Coordinates of C-alpha atoms in Angstrom, one line a residue:
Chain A
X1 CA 23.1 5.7 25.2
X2 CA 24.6 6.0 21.8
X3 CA 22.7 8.8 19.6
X4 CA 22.0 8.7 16.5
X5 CA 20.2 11.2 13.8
X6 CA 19.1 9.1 11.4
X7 CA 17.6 5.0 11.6
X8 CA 17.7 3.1 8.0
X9 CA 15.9 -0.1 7.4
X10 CA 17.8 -2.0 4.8
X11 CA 14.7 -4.5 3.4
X12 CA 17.6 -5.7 1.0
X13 CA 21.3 -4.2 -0.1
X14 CA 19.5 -2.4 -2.5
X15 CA 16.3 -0.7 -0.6
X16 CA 16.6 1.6 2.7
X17 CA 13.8 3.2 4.9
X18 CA 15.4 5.8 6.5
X19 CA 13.3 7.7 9.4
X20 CA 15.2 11.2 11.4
X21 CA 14.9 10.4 15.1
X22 CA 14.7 12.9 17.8
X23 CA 17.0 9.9 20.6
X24 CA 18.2 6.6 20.7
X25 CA 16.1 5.3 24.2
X26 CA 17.0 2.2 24.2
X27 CA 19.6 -1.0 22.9
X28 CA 19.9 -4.4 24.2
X29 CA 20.7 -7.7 23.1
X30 CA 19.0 -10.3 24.3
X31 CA 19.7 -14.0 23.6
X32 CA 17.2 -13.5 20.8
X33 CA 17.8 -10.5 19.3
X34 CA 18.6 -6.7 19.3
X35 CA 15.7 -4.9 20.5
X36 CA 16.2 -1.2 19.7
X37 CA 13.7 1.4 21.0
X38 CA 13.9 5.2 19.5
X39 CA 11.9 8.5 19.1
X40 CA 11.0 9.5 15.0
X41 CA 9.8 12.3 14.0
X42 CA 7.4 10.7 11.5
X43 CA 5.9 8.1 13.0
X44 CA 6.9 8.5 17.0
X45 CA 8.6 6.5 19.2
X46 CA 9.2 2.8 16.7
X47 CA 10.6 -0.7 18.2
X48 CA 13.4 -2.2 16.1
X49 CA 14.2 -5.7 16.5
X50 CA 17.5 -7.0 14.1
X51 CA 17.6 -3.9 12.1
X52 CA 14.0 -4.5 11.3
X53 CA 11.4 -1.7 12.0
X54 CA 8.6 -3.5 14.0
X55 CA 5.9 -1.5 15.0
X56 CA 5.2 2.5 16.1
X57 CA 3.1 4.6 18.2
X58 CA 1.9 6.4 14.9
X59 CA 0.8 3.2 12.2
X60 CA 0.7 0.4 14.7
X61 CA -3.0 0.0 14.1
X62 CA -2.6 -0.4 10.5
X63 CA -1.6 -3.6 11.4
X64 CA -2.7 -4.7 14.5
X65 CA -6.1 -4.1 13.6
X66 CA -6.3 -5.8 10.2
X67 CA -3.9 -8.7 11.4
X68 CA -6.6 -9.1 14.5
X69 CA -10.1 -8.3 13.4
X70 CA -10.1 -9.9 10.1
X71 CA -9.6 -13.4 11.1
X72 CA -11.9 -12.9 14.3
X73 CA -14.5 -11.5 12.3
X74 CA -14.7 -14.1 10.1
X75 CA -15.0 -16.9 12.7
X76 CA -18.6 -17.5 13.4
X77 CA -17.9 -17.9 17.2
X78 CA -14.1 -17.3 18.0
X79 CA -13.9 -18.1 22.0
X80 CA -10.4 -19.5 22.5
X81 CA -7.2 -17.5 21.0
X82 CA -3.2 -18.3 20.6
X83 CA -1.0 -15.3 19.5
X84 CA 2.1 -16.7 19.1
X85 CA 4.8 -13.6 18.9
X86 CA 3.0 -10.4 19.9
X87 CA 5.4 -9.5 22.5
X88 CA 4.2 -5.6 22.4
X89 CA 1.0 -6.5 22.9
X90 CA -1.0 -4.3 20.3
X91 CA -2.5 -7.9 18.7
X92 CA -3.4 -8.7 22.3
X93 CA -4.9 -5.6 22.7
X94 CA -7.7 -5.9 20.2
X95 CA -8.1 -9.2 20.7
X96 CA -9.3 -8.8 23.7
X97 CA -12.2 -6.0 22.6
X98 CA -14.3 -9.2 21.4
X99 CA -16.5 -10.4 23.7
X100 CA -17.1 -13.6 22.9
X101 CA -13.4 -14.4 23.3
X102 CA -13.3 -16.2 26.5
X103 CA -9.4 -16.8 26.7
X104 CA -6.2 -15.7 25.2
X105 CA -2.8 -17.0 25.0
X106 CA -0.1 -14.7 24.4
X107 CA 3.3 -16.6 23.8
X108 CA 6.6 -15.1 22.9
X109 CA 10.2 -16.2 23.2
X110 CA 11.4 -13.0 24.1
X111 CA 10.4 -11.4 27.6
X112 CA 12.7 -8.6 27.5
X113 CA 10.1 -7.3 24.4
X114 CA 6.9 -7.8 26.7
X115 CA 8.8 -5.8 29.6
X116 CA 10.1 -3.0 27.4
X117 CA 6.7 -2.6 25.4
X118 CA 5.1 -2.4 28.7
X119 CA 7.9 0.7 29.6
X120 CA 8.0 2.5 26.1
X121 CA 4.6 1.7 24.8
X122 CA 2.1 1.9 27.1
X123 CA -0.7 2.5 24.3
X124 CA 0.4 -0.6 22.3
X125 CA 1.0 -2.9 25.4
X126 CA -2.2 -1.8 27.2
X127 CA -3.4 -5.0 27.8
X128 CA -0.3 -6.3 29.3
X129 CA -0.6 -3.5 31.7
X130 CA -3.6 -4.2 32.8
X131 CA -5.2 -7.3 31.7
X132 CA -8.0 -8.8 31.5
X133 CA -9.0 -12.1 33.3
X134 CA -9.0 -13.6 30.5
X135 CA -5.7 -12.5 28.6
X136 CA -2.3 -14.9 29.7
X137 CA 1.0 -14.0 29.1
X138 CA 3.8 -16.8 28.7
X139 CA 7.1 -16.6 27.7
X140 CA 8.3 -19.3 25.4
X141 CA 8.5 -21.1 22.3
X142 CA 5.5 -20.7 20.5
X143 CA 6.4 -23.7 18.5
X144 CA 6.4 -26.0 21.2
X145 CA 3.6 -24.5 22.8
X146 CA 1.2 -24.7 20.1
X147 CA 2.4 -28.2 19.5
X148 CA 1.4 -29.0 23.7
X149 CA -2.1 -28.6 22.5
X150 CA -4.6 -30.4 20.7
X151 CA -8.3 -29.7 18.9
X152 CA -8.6 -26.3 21.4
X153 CA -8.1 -22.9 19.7
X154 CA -10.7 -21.2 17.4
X155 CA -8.0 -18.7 15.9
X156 CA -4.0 -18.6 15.9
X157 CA -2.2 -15.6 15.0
X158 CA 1.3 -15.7 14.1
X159 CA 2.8 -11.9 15.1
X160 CA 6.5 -13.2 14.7
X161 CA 9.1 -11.6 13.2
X162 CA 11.0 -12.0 9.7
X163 CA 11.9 -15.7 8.9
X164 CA 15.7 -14.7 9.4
X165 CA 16.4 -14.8 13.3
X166 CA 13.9 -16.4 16.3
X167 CA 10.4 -16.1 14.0
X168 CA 12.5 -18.6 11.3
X169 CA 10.6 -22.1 12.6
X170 CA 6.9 -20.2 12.1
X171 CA 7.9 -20.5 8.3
X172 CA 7.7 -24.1 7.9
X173 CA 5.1 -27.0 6.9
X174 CA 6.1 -28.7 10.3
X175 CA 4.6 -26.0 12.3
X176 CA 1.5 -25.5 10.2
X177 CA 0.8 -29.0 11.0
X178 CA 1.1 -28.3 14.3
X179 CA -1.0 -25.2 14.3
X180 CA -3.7 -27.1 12.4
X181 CA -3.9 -29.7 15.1
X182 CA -4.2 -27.1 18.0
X183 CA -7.1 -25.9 16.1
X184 CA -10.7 -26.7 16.7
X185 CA -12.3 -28.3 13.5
X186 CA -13.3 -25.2 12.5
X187 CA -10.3 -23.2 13.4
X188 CA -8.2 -20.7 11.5
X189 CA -4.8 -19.1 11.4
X190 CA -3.2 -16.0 10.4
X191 CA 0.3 -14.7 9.8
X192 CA 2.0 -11.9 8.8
X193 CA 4.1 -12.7 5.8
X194 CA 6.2 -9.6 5.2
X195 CA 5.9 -7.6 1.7
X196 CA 4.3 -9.1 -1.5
X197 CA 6.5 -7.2 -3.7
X198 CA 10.0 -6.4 -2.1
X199 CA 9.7 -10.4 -0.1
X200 CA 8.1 -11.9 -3.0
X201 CA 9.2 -15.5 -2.2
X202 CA 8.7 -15.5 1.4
X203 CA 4.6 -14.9 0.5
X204 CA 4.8 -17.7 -2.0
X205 CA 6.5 -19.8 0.2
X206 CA 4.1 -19.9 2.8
X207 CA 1.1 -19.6 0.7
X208 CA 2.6 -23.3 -0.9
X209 CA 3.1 -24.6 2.4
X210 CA 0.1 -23.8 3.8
X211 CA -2.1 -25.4 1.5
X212 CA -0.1 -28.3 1.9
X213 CA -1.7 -28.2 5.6
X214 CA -5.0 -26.3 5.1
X215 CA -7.7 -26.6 2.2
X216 CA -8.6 -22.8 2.4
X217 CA -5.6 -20.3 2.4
X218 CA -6.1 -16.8 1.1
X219 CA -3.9 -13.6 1.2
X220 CA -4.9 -10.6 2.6
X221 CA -3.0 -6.8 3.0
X222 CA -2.6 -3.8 4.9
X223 CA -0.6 -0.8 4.3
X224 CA 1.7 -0.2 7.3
X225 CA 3.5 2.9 6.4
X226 CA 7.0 1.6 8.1
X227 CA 7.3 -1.1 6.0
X228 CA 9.3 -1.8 3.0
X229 CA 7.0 -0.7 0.5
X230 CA 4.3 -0.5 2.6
X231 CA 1.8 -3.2 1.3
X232 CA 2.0 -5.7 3.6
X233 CA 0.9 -9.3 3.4
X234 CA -1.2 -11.3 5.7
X235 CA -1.5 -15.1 5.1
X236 CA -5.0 -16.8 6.3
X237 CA -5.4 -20.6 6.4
X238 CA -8.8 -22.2 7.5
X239 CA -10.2 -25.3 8.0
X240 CA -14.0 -24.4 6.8
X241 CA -14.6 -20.8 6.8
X242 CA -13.4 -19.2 3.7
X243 CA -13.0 -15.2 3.3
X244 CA -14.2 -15.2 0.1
X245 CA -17.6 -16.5 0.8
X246 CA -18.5 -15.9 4.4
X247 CA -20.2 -12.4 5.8
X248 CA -18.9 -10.4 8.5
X249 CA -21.7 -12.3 11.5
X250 CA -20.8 -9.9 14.5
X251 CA -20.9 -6.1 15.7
X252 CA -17.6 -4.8 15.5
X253 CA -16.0 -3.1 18.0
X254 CA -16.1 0.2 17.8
X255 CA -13.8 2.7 17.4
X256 CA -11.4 1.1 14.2
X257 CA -9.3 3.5 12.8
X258 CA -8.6 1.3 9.8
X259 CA -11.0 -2.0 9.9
X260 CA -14.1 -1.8 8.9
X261 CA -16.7 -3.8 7.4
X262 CA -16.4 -3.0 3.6
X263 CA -13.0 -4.0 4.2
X264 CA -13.3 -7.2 5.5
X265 CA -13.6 -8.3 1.9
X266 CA -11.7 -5.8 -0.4
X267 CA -8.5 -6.7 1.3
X268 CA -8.8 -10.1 -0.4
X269 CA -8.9 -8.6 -3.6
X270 CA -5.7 -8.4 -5.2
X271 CA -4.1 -7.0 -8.1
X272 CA -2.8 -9.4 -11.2
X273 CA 0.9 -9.6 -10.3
X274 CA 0.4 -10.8 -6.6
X275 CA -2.1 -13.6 -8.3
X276 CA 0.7 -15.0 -10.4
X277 CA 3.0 -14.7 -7.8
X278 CA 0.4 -16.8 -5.3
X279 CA -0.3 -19.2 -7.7
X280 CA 2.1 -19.4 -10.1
X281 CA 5.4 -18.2 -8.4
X282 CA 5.8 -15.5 -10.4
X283 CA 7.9 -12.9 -9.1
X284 CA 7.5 -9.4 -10.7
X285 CA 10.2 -7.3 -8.7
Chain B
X1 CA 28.1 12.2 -15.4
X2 CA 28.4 12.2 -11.6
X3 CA 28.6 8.5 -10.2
X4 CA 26.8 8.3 -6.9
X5 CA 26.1 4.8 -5.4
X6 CA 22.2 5.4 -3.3
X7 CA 19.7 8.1 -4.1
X8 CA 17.5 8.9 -1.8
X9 CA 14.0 10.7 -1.6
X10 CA 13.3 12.7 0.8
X11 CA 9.4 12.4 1.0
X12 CA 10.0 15.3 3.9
X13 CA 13.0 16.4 6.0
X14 CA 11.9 13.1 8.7
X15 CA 11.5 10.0 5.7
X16 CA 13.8 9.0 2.9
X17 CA 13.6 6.1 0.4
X18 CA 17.2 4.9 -0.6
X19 CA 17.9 3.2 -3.6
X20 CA 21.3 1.4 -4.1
X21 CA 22.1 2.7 -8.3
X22 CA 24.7 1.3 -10.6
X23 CA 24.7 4.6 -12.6
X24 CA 23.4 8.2 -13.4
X25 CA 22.6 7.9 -17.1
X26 CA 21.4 11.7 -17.1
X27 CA 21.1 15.3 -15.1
X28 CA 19.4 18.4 -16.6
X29 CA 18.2 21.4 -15.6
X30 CA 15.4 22.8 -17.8
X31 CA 13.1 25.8 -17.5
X32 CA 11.0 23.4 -15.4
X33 CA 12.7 21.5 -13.2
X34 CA 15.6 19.1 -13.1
X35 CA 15.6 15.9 -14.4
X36 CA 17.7 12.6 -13.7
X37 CA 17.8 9.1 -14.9
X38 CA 19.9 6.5 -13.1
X39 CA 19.9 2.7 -13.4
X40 CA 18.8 1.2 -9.7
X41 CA 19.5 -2.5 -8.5
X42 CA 16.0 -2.6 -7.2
X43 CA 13.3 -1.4 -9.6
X44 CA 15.4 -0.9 -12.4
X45 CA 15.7 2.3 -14.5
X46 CA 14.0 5.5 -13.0
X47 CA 13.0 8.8 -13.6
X48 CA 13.4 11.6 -11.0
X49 CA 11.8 14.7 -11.2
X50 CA 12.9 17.6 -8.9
X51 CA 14.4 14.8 -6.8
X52 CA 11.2 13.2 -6.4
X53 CA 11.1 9.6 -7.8
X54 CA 8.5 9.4 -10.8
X55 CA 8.3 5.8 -12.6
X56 CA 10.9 3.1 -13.1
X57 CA 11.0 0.3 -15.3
X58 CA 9.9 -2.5 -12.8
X59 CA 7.0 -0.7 -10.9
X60 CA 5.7 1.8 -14.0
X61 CA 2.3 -0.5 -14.4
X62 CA 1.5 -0.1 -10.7
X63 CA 1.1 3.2 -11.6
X64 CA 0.1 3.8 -15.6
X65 CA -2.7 0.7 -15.3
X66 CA -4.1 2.5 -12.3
X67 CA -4.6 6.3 -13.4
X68 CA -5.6 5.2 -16.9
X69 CA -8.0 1.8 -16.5
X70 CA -10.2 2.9 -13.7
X71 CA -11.4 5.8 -15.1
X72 CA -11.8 4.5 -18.7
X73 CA -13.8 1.5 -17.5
X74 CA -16.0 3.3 -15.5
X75 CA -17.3 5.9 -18.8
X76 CA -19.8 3.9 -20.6
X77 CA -17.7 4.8 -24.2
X78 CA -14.8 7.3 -23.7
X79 CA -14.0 8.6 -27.3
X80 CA -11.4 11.9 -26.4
X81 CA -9.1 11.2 -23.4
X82 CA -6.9 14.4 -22.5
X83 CA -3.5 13.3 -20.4
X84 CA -2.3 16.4 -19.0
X85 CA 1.5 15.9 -18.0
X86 CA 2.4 12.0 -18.8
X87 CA 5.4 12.9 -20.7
X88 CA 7.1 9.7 -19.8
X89 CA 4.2 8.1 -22.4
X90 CA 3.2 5.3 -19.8
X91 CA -0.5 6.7 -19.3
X92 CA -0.5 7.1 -23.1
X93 CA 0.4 3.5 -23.9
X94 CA -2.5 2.1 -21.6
X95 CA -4.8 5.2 -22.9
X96 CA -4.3 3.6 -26.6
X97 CA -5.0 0.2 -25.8
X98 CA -8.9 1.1 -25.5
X99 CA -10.1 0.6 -29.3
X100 CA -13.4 2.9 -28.1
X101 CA -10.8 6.2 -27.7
X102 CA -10.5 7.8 -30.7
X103 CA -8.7 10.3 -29.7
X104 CA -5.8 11.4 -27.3
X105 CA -4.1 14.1 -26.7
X106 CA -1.1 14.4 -24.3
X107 CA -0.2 18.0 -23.1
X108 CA 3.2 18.2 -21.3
X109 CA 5.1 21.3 -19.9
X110 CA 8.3 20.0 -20.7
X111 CA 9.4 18.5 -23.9
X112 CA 12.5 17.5 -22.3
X113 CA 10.8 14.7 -20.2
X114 CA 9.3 13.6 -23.4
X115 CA 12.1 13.2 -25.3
X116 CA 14.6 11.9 -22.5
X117 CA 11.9 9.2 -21.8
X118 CA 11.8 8.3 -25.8
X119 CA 15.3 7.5 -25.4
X120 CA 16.1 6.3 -22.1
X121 CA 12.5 4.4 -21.4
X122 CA 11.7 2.9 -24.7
X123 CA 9.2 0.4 -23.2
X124 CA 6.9 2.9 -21.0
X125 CA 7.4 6.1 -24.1
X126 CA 6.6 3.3 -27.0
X127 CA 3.5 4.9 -28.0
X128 CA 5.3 8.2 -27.9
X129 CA 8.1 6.2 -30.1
X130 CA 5.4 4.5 -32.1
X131 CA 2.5 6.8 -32.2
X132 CA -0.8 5.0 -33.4
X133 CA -2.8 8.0 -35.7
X134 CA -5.2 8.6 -32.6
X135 CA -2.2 10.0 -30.2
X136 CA -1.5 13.7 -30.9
X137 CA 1.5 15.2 -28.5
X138 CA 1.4 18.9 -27.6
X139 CA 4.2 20.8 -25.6
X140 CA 3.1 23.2 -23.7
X141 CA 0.8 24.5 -20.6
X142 CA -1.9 21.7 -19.5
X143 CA -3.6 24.5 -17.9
X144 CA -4.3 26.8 -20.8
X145 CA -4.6 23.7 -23.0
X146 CA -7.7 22.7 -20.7
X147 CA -9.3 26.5 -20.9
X148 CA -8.9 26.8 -24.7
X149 CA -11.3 23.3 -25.3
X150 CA -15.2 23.5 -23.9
X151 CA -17.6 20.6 -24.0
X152 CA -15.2 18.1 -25.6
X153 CA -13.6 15.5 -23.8
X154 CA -14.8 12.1 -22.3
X155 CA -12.3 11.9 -20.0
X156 CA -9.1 13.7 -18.5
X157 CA -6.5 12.2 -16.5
X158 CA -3.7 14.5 -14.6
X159 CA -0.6 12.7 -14.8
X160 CA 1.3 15.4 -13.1
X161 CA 4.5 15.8 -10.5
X162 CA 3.9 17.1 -7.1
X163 CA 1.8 20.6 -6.0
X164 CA 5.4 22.3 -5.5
X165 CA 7.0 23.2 -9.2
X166 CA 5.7 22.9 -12.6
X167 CA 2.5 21.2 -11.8
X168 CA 1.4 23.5 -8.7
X169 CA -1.4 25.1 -11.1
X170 CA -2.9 21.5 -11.6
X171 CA -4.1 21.5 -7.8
X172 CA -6.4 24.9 -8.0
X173 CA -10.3 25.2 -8.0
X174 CA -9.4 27.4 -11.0
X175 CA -7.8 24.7 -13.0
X176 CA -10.7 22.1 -11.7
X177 CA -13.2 24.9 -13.3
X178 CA -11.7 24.6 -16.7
X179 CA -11.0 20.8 -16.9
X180 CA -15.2 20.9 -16.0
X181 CA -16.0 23.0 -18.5
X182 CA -14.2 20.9 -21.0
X183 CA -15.6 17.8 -20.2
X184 CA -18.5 16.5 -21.7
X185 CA -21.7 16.3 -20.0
X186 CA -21.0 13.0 -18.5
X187 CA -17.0 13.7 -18.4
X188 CA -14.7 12.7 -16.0
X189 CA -11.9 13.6 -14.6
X190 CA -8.9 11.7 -12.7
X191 CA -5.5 13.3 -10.6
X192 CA -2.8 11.8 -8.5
X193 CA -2.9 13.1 -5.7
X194 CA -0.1 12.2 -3.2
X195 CA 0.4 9.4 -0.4
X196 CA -3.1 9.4 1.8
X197 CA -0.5 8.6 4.7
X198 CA 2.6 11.1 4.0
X199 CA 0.9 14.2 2.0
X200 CA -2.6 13.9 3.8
X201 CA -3.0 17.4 3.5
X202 CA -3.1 17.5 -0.4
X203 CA -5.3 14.6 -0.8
X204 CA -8.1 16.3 1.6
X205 CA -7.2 19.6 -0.2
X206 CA -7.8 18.6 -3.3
X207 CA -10.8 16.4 -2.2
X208 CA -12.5 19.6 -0.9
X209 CA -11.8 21.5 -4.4
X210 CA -13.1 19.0 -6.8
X211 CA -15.9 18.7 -4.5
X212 CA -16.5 22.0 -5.1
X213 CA -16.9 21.8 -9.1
X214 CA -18.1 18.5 -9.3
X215 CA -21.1 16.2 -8.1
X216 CA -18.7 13.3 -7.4
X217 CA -15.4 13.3 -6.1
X218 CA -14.3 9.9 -4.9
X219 CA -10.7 8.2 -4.1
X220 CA -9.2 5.2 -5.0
X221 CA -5.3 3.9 -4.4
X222 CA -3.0 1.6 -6.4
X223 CA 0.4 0.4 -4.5
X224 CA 3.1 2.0 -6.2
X225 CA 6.4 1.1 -4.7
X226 CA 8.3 3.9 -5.6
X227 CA 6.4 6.1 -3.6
X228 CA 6.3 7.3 -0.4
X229 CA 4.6 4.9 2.0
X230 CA 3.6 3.1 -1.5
X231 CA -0.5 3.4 -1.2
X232 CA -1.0 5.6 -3.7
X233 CA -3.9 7.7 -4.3
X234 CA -6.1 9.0 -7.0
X235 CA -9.0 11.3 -6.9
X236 CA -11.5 11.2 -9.7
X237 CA -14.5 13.6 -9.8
X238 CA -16.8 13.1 -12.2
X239 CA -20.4 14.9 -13.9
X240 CA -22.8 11.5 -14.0
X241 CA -21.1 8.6 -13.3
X242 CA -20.6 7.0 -9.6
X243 CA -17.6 4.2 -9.3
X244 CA -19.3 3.6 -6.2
X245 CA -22.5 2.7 -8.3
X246 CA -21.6 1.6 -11.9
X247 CA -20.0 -1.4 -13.5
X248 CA -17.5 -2.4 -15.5
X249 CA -19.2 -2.3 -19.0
X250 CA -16.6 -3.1 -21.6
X251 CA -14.2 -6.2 -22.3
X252 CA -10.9 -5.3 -20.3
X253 CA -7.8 -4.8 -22.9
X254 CA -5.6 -7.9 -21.7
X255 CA -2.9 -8.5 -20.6
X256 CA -3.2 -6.2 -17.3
X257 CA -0.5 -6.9 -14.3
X258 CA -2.3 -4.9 -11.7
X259 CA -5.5 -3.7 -12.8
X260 CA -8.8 -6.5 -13.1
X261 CA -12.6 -6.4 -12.9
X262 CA -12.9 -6.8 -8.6
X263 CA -10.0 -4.3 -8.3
X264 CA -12.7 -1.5 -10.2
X265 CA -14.5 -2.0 -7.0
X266 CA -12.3 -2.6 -4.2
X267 CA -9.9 0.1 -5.0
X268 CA -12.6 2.8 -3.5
X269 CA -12.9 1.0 -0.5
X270 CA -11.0 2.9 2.2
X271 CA -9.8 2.5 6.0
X272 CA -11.3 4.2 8.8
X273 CA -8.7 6.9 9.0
X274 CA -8.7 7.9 5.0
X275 CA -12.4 8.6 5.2
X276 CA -11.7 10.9 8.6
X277 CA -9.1 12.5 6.5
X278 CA -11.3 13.0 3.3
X279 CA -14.6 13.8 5.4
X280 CA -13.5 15.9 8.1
X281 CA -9.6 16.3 7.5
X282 CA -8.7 14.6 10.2
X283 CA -4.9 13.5 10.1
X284 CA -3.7 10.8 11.3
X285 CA 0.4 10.9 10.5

């Protein structure tokens, strides 16, 4: 096993995250990417798929939280549930702390990610571990699986990777329409669509081509310290319930170490330049 | 000049932000600390302070709009604003564009920030360059500025580097004691304070010390993407007035790029795991 001192996201040529790791556990290719697992002193042990940091011990919640409870908070009754990507199994995780979800779907292409989560994070994968009846794993194309179904989910979330590499066809209008047929007539979706100011035109992008698809799309953020420039962008699309006007209509869980129910709206609010880059395509950086 | 390609930040010895340049315009060594200016691909020009990365061109207003706006909206008619560092000008220019403030007055340690920034950052020093008749400019100590002045200004924003080198003082109970006693009765009084996610133990620090001078102490955040983990915070304590409780009361100067009406609000609310920090210092990274 090749050791290393130092890790360095490159978000562009001209922007590096660099993170001092303790060891280099673990690097494999796969016929989908390079999964790379290591120890950091900052943020603990961090998965690294294509260069890109992913997720770690430390921050994971910052995201799988907000990317999980905000949609499913918002539904009135959110029973059935696809997660397309997800392969560690943290959006799985709090999915399945809701009740009233009756089923979930967890597809991703890659199986050697749901194996090694399950070996190196046991915290984030704990409910492929040991889960629920009503949590099911399968390893695929989430595209063509969410494409199999029609008029079925209440909520899809999109926990894919950049839209360079196997997460690239979760980008496009064709899947959206796909997404919003799987969906019940009050269904929604969410996606994570990378940094709103150093991936400025991926969040435009997707905001267009969503509402090509869905009459209600709305961005919402995080801040997920391993990210490039840690603001991170979540894009929500929904056929009738719209963040902006509907309450929070449920407990929620409890513990949250980031969600909670003030925020459930004030991560809708956003500053000036991300509005004219949403609407207008301006890009500020 | 030395030519370097990256510069990085070192946030602490286990995180670095790396910046591709295409030059360093300037490095100095004053009294105070050392100063550089080098031309990046990514944000444009920037400052660097001690080695710490302090403003650029592209990302200033994440920043100036922030630590100015907020607190200036929330007093019902600021008429004297004291910045206190700010030599760079940019919390000066936003200060100014309230036609209520009669008066500013910018105290900075180091008249060689404030010069270097006239030249090399003409749009974030222009009212430095340009000074309308209400901006007076002292060099010197912010501390013993604030002690010499009692029962005078509306508001007072801290606009200073980090709690290690010339701006250490700034982060005492002692220093909060003074700025109190030279607000007005309804005064307020705003600081950066650090990441909430990489310097958690200033921003609970200072929390507790404001608290114990003032009736109000609350935090808000900006995104700044210069800085380490990029949420931002800011800690205002204040004599009367409650961000938590009172509007915005006064036509916003326009154009903003970050700062609106909804963001007044939202930029208090706080995740789960700030609130354990600021509460009961919890830490969380």
């Amino acid at each position: 096993m090749e050791e290393k001192q130092y890790v360095t996201e490159w978000a562009n040529e001209n922007l590096g995250l660099t993170l001092k790791i303790t060891k280099m556990l673990h690097e494999e290719q796969t016929p989908y990417q390079k999964i790379q697992i290591a120890d950091t002193l900052e943020y603990g042990r961090l998965l690294i798929l294509d260069g890109v940091f992913q997720t770690s011990v430390k921050d994971e919640w910052t995201y799988h939280e907000m990317i999980s409870h905000v949609p499913l908070m918002l539904h009135p009754n959110p029973e059935r549930v696809l997660i397309i990507g997800g392969g560690d199994g943290g959006v799985a995780r709090e999915v399945c702390r809701h009740d009233c979800v009756k089923q979930v779907d967890l597809c991703d292409i890659d199986g050697r990610v749901i194996e090694l989560s399950k070996e190196y994070f046991p915290t984030i994968a704990s409910a492929l571990l040991d889960p629920p009846e009503k949590l099911h794993v399968h390893v695929g194309d989430g595209i063509a699986f969410a494409k199999s179904v029609k008029d079925f989910y209440d909520v899809i979330i999109i926990d894919c990777s950049d839209p360079i590499g196997p997460g690239e066809g979760l980008f496009t209008r064709e899947f959206y329409k796909s997404a919003h047929e799987a969906l019940r007539e009050d269904g929604l979706i969410v996606q994570q669509t990378e940094s709103p100011i150093v991936q400025q035109k991926t969040v435009h992008d997707v905001y267009k081509a969503m509402g090509d698809v869905f009459p209600i799309v709305r961005m919402y953020y995080s801040h997920v310290p391993i990210y490039p420039a840690c603001m991170h962008s979540f894009m929500l699309a929904s056929k009738v319930h719209d963040p902006l006007r509907t309450g929070v209509r449920r407990p929620v869980p409890q513990p949250m170490k980031y969600y909670n129910r003030t925020i459930q709206k004030s991560c809708f609010v956003l500053p000036n330049f991300i509005k004219e880059l949403l609407y207008k395509g301006n890009l500020s950086f």
